[in-house]
Short mmCIF file of C-alpha atoms in Angstrom, two decimals:
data_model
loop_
_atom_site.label_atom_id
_atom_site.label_comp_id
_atom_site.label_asym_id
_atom_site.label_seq_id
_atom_site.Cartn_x
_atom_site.Cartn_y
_atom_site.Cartn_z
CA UNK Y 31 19.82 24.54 -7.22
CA UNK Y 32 18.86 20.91 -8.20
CA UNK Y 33 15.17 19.77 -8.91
CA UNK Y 34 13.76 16.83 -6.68
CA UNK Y 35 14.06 14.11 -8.88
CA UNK Y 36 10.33 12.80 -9.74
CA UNK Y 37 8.69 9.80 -7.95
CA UNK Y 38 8.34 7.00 -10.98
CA UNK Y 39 5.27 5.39 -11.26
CA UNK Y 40 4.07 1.89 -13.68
CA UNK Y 41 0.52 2.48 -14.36
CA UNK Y 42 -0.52 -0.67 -15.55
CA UNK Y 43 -4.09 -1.50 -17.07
CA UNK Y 44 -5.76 -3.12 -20.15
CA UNK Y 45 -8.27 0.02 -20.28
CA UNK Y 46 -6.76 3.38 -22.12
CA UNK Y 47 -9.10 5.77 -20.41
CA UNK Y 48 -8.18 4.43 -17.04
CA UNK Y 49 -4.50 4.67 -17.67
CA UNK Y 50 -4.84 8.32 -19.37
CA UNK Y 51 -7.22 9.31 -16.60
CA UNK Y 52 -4.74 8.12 -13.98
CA UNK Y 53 -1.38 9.40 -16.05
CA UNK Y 54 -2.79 12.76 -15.59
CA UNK Y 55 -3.90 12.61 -12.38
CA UNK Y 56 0.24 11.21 -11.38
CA UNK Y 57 1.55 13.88 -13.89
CA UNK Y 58 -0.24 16.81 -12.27
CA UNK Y 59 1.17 15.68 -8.83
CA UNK Y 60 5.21 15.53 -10.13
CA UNK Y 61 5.14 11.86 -11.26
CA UNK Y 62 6.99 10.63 -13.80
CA UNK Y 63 4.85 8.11 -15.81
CA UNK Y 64 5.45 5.03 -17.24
CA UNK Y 65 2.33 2.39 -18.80
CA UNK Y 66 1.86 -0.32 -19.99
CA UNK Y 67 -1.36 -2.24 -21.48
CA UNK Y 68 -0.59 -6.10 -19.24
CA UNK Y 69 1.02 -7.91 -17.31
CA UNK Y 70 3.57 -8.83 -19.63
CA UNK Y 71 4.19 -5.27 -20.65
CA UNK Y 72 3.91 -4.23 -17.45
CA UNK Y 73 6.76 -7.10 -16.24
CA UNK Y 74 9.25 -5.60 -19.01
CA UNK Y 75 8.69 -2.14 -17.94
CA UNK Y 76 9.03 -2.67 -14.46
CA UNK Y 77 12.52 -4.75 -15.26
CA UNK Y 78 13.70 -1.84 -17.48
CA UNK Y 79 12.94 1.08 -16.03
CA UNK Y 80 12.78 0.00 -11.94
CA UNK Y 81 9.79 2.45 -10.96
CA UNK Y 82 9.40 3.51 -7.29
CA UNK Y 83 5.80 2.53 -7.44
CA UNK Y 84 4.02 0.58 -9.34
CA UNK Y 85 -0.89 0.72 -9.86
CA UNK Y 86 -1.79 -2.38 -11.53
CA UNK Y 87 -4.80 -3.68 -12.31
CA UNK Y 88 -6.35 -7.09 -11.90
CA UNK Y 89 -8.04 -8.43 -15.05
CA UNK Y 90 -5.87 -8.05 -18.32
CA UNK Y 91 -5.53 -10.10 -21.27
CA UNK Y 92 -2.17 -12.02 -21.74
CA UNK Y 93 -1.12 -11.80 -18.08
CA UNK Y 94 -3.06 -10.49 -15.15
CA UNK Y 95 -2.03 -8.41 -12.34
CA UNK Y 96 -1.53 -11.34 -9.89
CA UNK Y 97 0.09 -13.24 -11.74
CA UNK Y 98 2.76 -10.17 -12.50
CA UNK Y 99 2.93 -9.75 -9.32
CA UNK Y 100 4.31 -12.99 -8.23
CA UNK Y 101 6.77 -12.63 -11.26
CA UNK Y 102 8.05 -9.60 -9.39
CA UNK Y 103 8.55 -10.90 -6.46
CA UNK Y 104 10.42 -13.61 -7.43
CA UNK Y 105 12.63 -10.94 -9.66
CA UNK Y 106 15.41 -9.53 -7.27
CA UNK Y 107 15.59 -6.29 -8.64
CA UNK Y 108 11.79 -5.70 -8.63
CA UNK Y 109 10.96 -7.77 -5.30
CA UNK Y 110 10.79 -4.64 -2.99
CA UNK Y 111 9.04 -2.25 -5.66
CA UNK Y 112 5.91 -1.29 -4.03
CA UNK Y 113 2.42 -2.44 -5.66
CA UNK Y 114 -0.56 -0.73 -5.35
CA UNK Y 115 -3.57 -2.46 -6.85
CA UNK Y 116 -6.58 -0.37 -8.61
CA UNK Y 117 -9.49 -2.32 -9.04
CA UNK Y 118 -13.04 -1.84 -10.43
CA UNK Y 119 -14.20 -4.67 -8.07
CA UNK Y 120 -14.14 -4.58 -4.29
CA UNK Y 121 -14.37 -8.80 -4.67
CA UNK Y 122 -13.31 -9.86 -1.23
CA UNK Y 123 -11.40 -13.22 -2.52
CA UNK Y 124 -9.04 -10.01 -4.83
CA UNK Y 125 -8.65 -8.45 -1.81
CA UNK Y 126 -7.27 -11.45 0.22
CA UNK Y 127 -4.80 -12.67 -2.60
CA UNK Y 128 -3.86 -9.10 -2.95
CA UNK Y 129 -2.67 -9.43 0.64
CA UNK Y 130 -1.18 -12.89 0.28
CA UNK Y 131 1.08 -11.26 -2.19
CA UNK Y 132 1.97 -8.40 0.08
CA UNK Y 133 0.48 -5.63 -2.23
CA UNK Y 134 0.89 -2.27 -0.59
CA UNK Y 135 -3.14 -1.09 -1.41
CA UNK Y 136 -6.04 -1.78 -2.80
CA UNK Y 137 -8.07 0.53 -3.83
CA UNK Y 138 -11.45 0.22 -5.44
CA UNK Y 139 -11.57 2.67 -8.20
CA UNK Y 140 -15.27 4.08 -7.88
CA UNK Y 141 -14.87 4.22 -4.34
CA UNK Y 142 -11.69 6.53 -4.29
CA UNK Y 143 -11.34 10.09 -5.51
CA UNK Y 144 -8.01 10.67 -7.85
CA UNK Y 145 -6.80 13.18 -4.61
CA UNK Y 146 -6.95 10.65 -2.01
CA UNK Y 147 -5.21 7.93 -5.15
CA UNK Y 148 -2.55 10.56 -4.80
CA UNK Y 149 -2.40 11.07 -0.78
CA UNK Y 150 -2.20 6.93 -0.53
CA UNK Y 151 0.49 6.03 -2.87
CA UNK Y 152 2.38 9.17 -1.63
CA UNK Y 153 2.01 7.72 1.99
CA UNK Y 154 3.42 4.58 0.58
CA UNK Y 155 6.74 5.99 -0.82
CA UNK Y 156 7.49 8.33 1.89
CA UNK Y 157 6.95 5.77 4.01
CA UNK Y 158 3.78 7.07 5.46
CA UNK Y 159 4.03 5.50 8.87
CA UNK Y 160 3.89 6.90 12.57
CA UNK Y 161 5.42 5.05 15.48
CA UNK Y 162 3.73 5.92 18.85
CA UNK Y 163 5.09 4.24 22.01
CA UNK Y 164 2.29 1.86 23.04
CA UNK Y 165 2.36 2.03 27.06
CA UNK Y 166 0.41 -1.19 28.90
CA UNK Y 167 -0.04 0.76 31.74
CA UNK Y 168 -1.90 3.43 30.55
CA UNK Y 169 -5.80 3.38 31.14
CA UNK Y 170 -5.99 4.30 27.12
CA UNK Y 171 -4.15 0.94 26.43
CA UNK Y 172 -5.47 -0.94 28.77
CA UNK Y 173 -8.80 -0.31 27.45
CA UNK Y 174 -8.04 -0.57 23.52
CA UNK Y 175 -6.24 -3.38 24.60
CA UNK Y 176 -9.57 -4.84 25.99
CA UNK Y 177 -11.93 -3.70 23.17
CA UNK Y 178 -9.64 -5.68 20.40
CA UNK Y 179 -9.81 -8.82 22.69
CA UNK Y 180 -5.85 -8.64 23.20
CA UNK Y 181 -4.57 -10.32 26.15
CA UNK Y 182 -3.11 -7.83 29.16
CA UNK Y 183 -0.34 -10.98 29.70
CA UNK Y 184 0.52 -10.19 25.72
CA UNK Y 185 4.21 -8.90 25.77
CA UNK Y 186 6.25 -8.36 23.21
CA UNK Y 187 9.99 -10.04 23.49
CA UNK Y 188 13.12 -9.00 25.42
CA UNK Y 189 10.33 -7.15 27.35
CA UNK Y 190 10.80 -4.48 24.51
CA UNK Y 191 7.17 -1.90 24.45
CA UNK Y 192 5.24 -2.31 21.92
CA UNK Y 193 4.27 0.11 19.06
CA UNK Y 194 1.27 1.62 17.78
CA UNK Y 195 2.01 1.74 13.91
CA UNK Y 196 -0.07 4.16 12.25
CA UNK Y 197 -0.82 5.10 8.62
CA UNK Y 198 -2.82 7.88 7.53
CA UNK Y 199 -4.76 6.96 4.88
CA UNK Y 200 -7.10 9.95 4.17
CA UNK Y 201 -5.74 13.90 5.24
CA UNK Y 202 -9.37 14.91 4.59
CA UNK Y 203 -11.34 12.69 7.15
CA UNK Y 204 -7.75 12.05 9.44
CA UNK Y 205 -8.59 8.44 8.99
CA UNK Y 206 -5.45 6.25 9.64
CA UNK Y 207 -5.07 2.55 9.46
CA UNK Y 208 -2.93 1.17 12.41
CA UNK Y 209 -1.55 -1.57 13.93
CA UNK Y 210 0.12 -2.89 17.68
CA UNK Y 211 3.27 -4.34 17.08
CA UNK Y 212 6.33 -5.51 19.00
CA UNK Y 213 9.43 -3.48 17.27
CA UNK Y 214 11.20 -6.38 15.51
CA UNK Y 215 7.86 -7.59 14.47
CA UNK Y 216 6.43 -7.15 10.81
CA UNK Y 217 2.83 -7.94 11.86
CA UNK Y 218 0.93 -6.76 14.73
CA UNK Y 219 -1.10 -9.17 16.94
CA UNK Y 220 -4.21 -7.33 15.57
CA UNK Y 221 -5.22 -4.38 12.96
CA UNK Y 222 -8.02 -2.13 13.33
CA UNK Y 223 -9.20 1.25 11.49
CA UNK Y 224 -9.27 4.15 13.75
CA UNK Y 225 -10.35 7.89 13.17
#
């Protein structure tokens, strides 16, 4: 019988005890680890060895996260490797360049426990979402519908139903992040949190 090959994961970051901390934390749940001390080592490493995630964080000498961000995404190979950010900061201005530039997550480090670290990035590479068929007609819709201020003319094209797209973000609380989308639609006409 063959072993399940290991999820890869970059841990990037300019601090050691935040990269050994989090290197055991993704080696005790069957990651593979890879790290590197900046951007710039972070860039290489992701170019070599083509994780299947990759925690960065923000502020680091040489080249910061952002900035090795946009290198990846202009980098075929490395475009569509997931990026999770881990910052010490919960600055809102981070968190809105962080979703310019797509990144996956954010997640403040003091305000997230290493297990729920785990549950999100594990979310992330299996995928981690739930389609529900979102039904207009249904009083439930109709009335989430209302409370996020969507319009009840608001139809998706070639009359296709829209989806609820959900993501659970923490098993412990069942909190899930989630979205109403149309099915060949990226983006959602609104987000919300739900529980």
């Amino acid at each position: 019988m063959t072993e399940k090959k290991k999820d890869k994961i970059l841990i990037i970051d300019d601090d050691v005890e935040t990269r050994e901390m989090y290197s055991e934390v993704f080696t005790s749940a069957n990651y593979e680890v890879i790290e590197a001390s900046d951007g710039v080592e972070g860039l290489d490493n992701a170019t070599k060895e083509l994780p299947d995630i990759i925690f960065t964080g923000i502020i680091m000498p040489r080249m910061d996260g952002f900035t090795m961000i946009e290198a990846l995404r202009k980098n075929t190979p490395t475009a569509k490797i997931p990026v999770v950010i881990n910052s010490h900061l919960a600055r809102e201005e981070d968190q809105r360049r962080a979703q310019d530039l797509n990144v996956d997550d954010f997640i403040v480090r003091d305000l997230t426990p290493p297990r729920e670290v785990v549950e999100r990035i594990s979310a992330i590479l299996t995928g981690g979402y739930y389609y529900l068929d979102f039904d207009t007609n249904t009083k439930e819709a109709q009335r989430l519908m209302s409370d996020l201020r969507i319009s009840s003319f608001f139809a998706c094209e070639n009359e296709q139903k829209m989806k609820l797209k959900m993501k659970l973000v923490n098993t412990k609380e069942q909190k899930f992040e989630a979205e109403i989308i149309c099915p060949e639609e990226t983006n959602g006409p609104t987000d919300t949190s739900m529980e």
